[in-house]
Amino acid sequence: MIKWEALTVYQKAAFWIAIGIVGWFSPEIALLFHFGGIEVVFAFIAIYSMPIIRLLQSYLSKAREIARLVYCTCQSSASAQPKVFFVQSAFCTAAFMLTGSIAFSAMYFMPGLVLNGFLI
């Protein structure tokens, strides 16, 4: 077990900042500190922060899952295939040269994005 005297100044400062932040949301920490001491406060902070840590872990796992899905989708996209991309870019360039409209010429990229699995 770590003794309070063995902590560095930065570790003590980080702990007091954590106590101050938690104190805003749970004022009973002052009562715990008065009757139980620093060990009880530390245990309370550890128990108090577990739901927040679990929530952040679930958000992180969802973000990883979404990033993996986006990566796999982009990798298997028809627009990522050289033959499909070349044809789309050729028609897009021709449409831009003939019409001068970026919105109209960008529509040639849409079939590859919308019909992703059907074009391969």
JSON list of C-alpha atoms in Angstrom, two decimals:
[
{"chain": "A", "resi": 1, "resn": "MET", "atom": "CA", "xyz": [0.00, 0.00, 0.00]},
{"chain": "A", "resi": 2, "resn": "ILE", "atom": "CA", "xyz": [1.27, 3.47, -0.83]},
{"chain": "A", "resi": 3, "resn": "LYS", "atom": "CA", "xyz": [1.82, 5.77, 2.12]},
{"chain": "A", "resi": 4, "resn": "TRP", "atom": "CA", "xyz": [0.86, 9.42, 1.85]},
{"chain": "A", "resi": 5, "resn": "GLU", "atom": "CA", "xyz": [4.35, 10.54, 2.82]},
{"chain": "A", "resi": 6, "resn": "ALA", "atom": "CA", "xyz": [5.88, 8.45, 0.01]},
{"chain": "A", "resi": 7, "resn": "LEU", "atom": "CA", "xyz": [3.93, 10.30, -2.70]},
{"chain": "A", "resi": 8, "resn": "THR", "atom": "CA", "xyz": [5.60, 13.02, -4.73]},
{"chain": "A", "resi": 9, "resn": "VAL", "atom": "CA", "xyz": [4.36, 16.59, -4.73]},
{"chain": "A", "resi": 10, "resn": "TYR", "atom": "CA", "xyz": [2.74, 16.11, -8.15]},
{"chain": "A", "resi": 11, "resn": "GLN", "atom": "CA", "xyz": [0.87, 12.99, -7.03]},
{"chain": "A", "resi": 12, "resn": "LYS", "atom": "CA", "xyz": [-0.38, 14.80, -3.92]},
{"chain": "A", "resi": 13, "resn": "ALA", "atom": "CA", "xyz": [-1.45, 17.79, -6.03]},
{"chain": "A", "resi": 14, "resn": "ALA", "atom": "CA", "xyz": [-3.29, 15.52, -8.49]},
{"chain": "A", "resi": 15, "resn": "PHE", "atom": "CA", "xyz": [-5.07, 13.81, -5.62]},
{"chain": "A", "resi": 16, "resn": "TRP", "atom": "CA", "xyz": [-6.15, 17.12, -4.06]},
{"chain": "A", "resi": 17, "resn": "ILE", "atom": "CA", "xyz": [-7.37, 18.36, -7.43]},
{"chain": "A", "resi": 18, "resn": "ALA", "atom": "CA", "xyz": [-9.39, 15.14, -7.82]},
{"chain": "A", "resi": 19, "resn": "ILE", "atom": "CA", "xyz": [-10.84, 15.66, -4.34]},
{"chain": "A", "resi": 20, "resn": "GLY", "atom": "CA", "xyz": [-11.75, 19.23, -5.26]},
{"chain": "A", "resi": 21, "resn": "ILE", "atom": "CA", "xyz": [-13.46, 18.19, -8.50]},
{"chain": "A", "resi": 22, "resn": "VAL", "atom": "CA", "xyz": [-15.37, 15.36, -6.83]},
{"chain": "A", "resi": 23, "resn": "GLY", "atom": "CA", "xyz": [-16.25, 17.71, -3.97]},
{"chain": "A", "resi": 24, "resn": "TRP", "atom": "CA", "xyz": [-18.26, 19.87, -6.35]},
{"chain": "A", "resi": 25, "resn": "PHE", "atom": "CA", "xyz": [-20.45, 16.93, -7.31]},
{"chain": "A", "resi": 26, "resn": "SER", "atom": "CA", "xyz": [-20.60, 15.11, -3.96]},
{"chain": "A", "resi": 27, "resn": "PRO", "atom": "CA", "xyz": [-20.21, 17.35, -0.92]},
{"chain": "A", "resi": 28, "resn": "GLU", "atom": "CA", "xyz": [-20.37, 14.35, 1.44]},
{"chain": "A", "resi": 29, "resn": "ILE", "atom": "CA", "xyz": [-16.69, 13.86, 0.71]},
{"chain": "A", "resi": 30, "resn": "ALA", "atom": "CA", "xyz": [-15.87, 16.49, 3.35]},
{"chain": "A", "resi": 31, "resn": "LEU", "atom": "CA", "xyz": [-17.72, 14.46, 5.98]},
{"chain": "A", "resi": 32, "resn": "LEU", "atom": "CA", "xyz": [-15.92, 11.31, 4.90]},
{"chain": "A", "resi": 33, "resn": "PHE", "atom": "CA", "xyz": [-12.59, 13.12, 5.07]},
{"chain": "A", "resi": 34, "resn": "HIS", "atom": "CA", "xyz": [-13.37, 14.42, 8.55]},
{"chain": "A", "resi": 35, "resn": "PHE", "atom": "CA", "xyz": [-14.43, 11.07, 10.04]},
{"chain": "A", "resi": 36, "resn": "GLY", "atom": "CA", "xyz": [-12.57, 8.51, 7.93]},
{"chain": "A", "resi": 37, "resn": "GLY", "atom": "CA", "xyz": [-9.42, 10.14, 6.72]},
{"chain": "A", "resi": 38, "resn": "ILE", "atom": "CA", "xyz": [-7.66, 10.20, 3.41]},
{"chain": "A", "resi": 39, "resn": "GLU", "atom": "CA", "xyz": [-7.98, 6.43, 2.84]},
{"chain": "A", "resi": 40, "resn": "VAL", "atom": "CA", "xyz": [-11.77, 6.55, 3.03]},
{"chain": "A", "resi": 41, "resn": "VAL", "atom": "CA", "xyz": [-11.86, 9.51, 0.66]},
{"chain": "A", "resi": 42, "resn": "PHE", "atom": "CA", "xyz": [-9.61, 7.71, -1.80]},
{"chain": "A", "resi": 43, "resn": "ALA", "atom": "CA", "xyz": [-11.83, 4.61, -1.65]},
{"chain": "A", "resi": 44, "resn": "PHE", "atom": "CA", "xyz": [-14.91, 6.80, -2.15]},
{"chain": "A", "resi": 45, "resn": "ILE", "atom": "CA", "xyz": [-13.35, 8.48, -5.19]},
{"chain": "A", "resi": 46, "resn": "ALA", "atom": "CA", "xyz": [-12.47, 5.08, -6.66]},
{"chain": "A", "resi": 47, "resn": "ILE", "atom": "CA", "xyz": [-16.03, 3.78, -6.16]},
{"chain": "A", "resi": 48, "resn": "TYR", "atom": "CA", "xyz": [-17.57, 7.08, -7.27]},
{"chain": "A", "resi": 49, "resn": "SER", "atom": "CA", "xyz": [-15.62, 7.12, -10.54]},
{"chain": "A", "resi": 50, "resn": "MET", "atom": "CA", "xyz": [-16.39, 3.54, -11.64]},
{"chain": "A", "resi": 51, "resn": "PRO", "atom": "CA", "xyz": [-19.67, 4.36, -13.50]},
{"chain": "A", "resi": 52, "resn": "ILE", "atom": "CA", "xyz": [-17.95, 7.24, -15.30]},
{"chain": "A", "resi": 53, "resn": "ILE", "atom": "CA", "xyz": [-15.06, 4.98, -16.31]},
{"chain": "A", "resi": 54, "resn": "ARG", "atom": "CA", "xyz": [-17.47, 2.31, -17.56]},
{"chain": "A", "resi": 55, "resn": "LEU", "atom": "CA", "xyz": [-19.39, 4.89, -19.57]},
{"chain": "A", "resi": 56, "resn": "LEU", "atom": "CA", "xyz": [-16.18, 6.18, -21.15]},
{"chain": "A", "resi": 57, "resn": "GLN", "atom": "CA", "xyz": [-15.10, 2.62, -21.93]},
{"chain": "A", "resi": 58, "resn": "SER", "atom": "CA", "xyz": [-18.41, 1.92, -23.68]},
{"chain": "A", "resi": 59, "resn": "TYR", "atom": "CA", "xyz": [-18.08, 5.12, -25.72]},
{"chain": "A", "resi": 60, "resn": "LEU", "atom": "CA", "xyz": [-14.53, 4.18, -26.66]},
{"chain": "A", "resi": 61, "resn": "SER", "atom": "CA", "xyz": [-15.54, 0.67, -27.73]},
{"chain": "A", "resi": 62, "resn": "LYS", "atom": "CA", "xyz": [-18.40, 2.08, -29.83]},
{"chain": "A", "resi": 63, "resn": "ALA", "atom": "CA", "xyz": [-16.01, 4.56, -31.46]},
{"chain": "A", "resi": 64, "resn": "ARG", "atom": "CA", "xyz": [-13.56, 1.75, -32.24]},
{"chain": "A", "resi": 65, "resn": "GLU", "atom": "CA", "xyz": [-16.37, -0.35, -33.72]},
{"chain": "A", "resi": 66, "resn": "ILE", "atom": "CA", "xyz": [-17.56, 2.53, -35.89]},
{"chain": "A", "resi": 67, "resn": "ALA", "atom": "CA", "xyz": [-14.01, 3.26, -37.04]},
{"chain": "A", "resi": 68, "resn": "ARG", "atom": "CA", "xyz": [-13.53, -0.41, -37.93]},
{"chain": "A", "resi": 69, "resn": "LEU", "atom": "CA", "xyz": [-16.83, -0.40, -39.85]},
{"chain": "A", "resi": 70, "resn": "VAL", "atom": "CA", "xyz": [-15.90, 2.76, -41.76]},
{"chain": "A", "resi": 71, "resn": "TYR", "atom": "CA", "xyz": [-12.49, 1.31, -42.61]},
{"chain": "A", "resi": 72, "resn": "CYS", "atom": "CA", "xyz": [-13.96, -1.98, -43.87]},
{"chain": "A", "resi": 73, "resn": "THR", "atom": "CA", "xyz": [-16.65, -0.17, -45.83]},
{"chain": "A", "resi": 74, "resn": "CYS", "atom": "CA", "xyz": [-14.17, 2.17, -47.50]},
{"chain": "A", "resi": 75, "resn": "GLN", "atom": "CA", "xyz": [-11.85, -0.72, -48.25]},
{"chain": "A", "resi": 76, "resn": "SER", "atom": "CA", "xyz": [-14.57, -2.76, -49.93]},
{"chain": "A", "resi": 77, "resn": "SER", "atom": "CA", "xyz": [-16.19, 0.21, -51.62]},
{"chain": "A", "resi": 78, "resn": "ALA", "atom": "CA", "xyz": [-16.70, 0.12, -55.33]},
{"chain": "A", "resi": 79, "resn": "SER", "atom": "CA", "xyz": [-15.17, 3.59, -55.55]},
{"chain": "A", "resi": 80, "resn": "ALA", "atom": "CA", "xyz": [-11.94, 2.14, -54.15]},
{"chain": "A", "resi": 81, "resn": "GLN", "atom": "CA", "xyz": [-11.63, -0.27, -57.07]},
{"chain": "A", "resi": 82, "resn": "PRO", "atom": "CA", "xyz": [-9.37, 1.21, -59.78]},
{"chain": "A", "resi": 83, "resn": "LYS", "atom": "CA", "xyz": [-11.60, 0.35, -62.74]},
{"chain": "A", "resi": 84, "resn": "VAL", "atom": "CA", "xyz": [-14.74, 1.81, -61.16]},
{"chain": "A", "resi": 85, "resn": "PHE", "atom": "CA", "xyz": [-12.92, 4.89, -59.88]},
{"chain": "A", "resi": 86, "resn": "PHE", "atom": "CA", "xyz": [-11.35, 5.55, -63.30]},
{"chain": "A", "resi": 87, "resn": "VAL", "atom": "CA", "xyz": [-14.70, 5.37, -65.09]},
{"chain": "A", "resi": 88, "resn": "GLN", "atom": "CA", "xyz": [-16.39, 7.58, -62.50]},
{"chain": "A", "resi": 89, "resn": "SER", "atom": "CA", "xyz": [-13.62, 10.17, -62.56]},
{"chain": "A", "resi": 90, "resn": "ALA", "atom": "CA", "xyz": [-13.56, 10.18, -66.37]},
{"chain": "A", "resi": 91, "resn": "PHE", "atom": "CA", "xyz": [-17.31, 10.84, -66.55]},
{"chain": "A", "resi": 92, "resn": "CYS", "atom": "CA", "xyz": [-17.07, 13.40, -63.77]},
{"chain": "A", "resi": 93, "resn": "THR", "atom": "CA", "xyz": [-14.30, 15.29, -65.58]},
{"chain": "A", "resi": 94, "resn": "ALA", "atom": "CA", "xyz": [-16.17, 15.15, -68.88]},
{"chain": "A", "resi": 95, "resn": "ALA", "atom": "CA", "xyz": [-19.37, 16.40, -67.26]},
{"chain": "A", "resi": 96, "resn": "PHE", "atom": "CA", "xyz": [-17.50, 19.24, -65.58]},
{"chain": "A", "resi": 97, "resn": "MET", "atom": "CA", "xyz": [-15.83, 20.24, -68.84]},
{"chain": "A", "resi": 98, "resn": "LEU", "atom": "CA", "xyz": [-19.13, 20.19, -70.74]},
{"chain": "A", "resi": 99, "resn": "THR", "atom": "CA", "xyz": [-21.39, 21.81, -68.15]},
{"chain": "A", "resi": 100, "resn": "GLY", "atom": "CA", "xyz": [-19.10, 23.71, -65.78]},
{"chain": "A", "resi": 101, "resn": "SER", "atom": "CA", "xyz": [-21.27, 22.59, -62.88]},
{"chain": "A", "resi": 102, "resn": "ILE", "atom": "CA", "xyz": [-19.54, 20.91, -59.95]},
{"chain": "A", "resi": 103, "resn": "ALA", "atom": "CA", "xyz": [-22.85, 19.72, -58.49]},
{"chain": "A", "resi": 104, "resn": "PHE", "atom": "CA", "xyz": [-23.90, 18.03, -61.73]},
{"chain": "A", "resi": 105, "resn": "SER", "atom": "CA", "xyz": [-20.49, 16.46, -62.34]},
{"chain": "A", "resi": 106, "resn": "ALA", "atom": "CA", "xyz": [-20.26, 15.17, -58.75]},
{"chain": "A", "resi": 107, "resn": "MET", "atom": "CA", "xyz": [-23.40, 13.14, -59.38]},
{"chain": "A", "resi": 108, "resn": "TYR", "atom": "CA", "xyz": [-21.26, 10.73, -61.41]},
{"chain": "A", "resi": 109, "resn": "PHE", "atom": "CA", "xyz": [-19.56, 9.69, -58.18]},
{"chain": "A", "resi": 110, "resn": "MET", "atom": "CA", "xyz": [-22.87, 8.93, -56.49]},
{"chain": "A", "resi": 111, "resn": "PRO", "atom": "CA", "xyz": [-23.68, 5.53, -58.07]},
{"chain": "A", "resi": 112, "resn": "GLY", "atom": "CA", "xyz": [-20.45, 4.10, -56.75]},
{"chain": "A", "resi": 113, "resn": "LEU", "atom": "CA", "xyz": [-21.19, 5.34, -53.27]},
{"chain": "A", "resi": 114, "resn": "VAL", "atom": "CA", "xyz": [-24.88, 4.47, -53.17]},
{"chain": "A", "resi": 115, "resn": "LEU", "atom": "CA", "xyz": [-24.73, 1.09, -54.91]},
{"chain": "A", "resi": 116, "resn": "ASN", "atom": "CA", "xyz": [-21.64, 0.04, -53.02]},
{"chain": "A", "resi": 117, "resn": "GLY", "atom": "CA", "xyz": [-21.98, -3.73, -53.01]},
{"chain": "A", "resi": 118, "resn": "PHE", "atom": "CA", "xyz": [-23.76, -4.12, -56.34]},
{"chain": "A", "resi": 119, "resn": "LEU", "atom": "CA", "xyz": [-21.09, -2.69, -58.63]},
{"chain": "A", "resi": 120, "resn": "ILE", "atom": "CA", "xyz": [-18.29, -5.11, -57.78]}
]
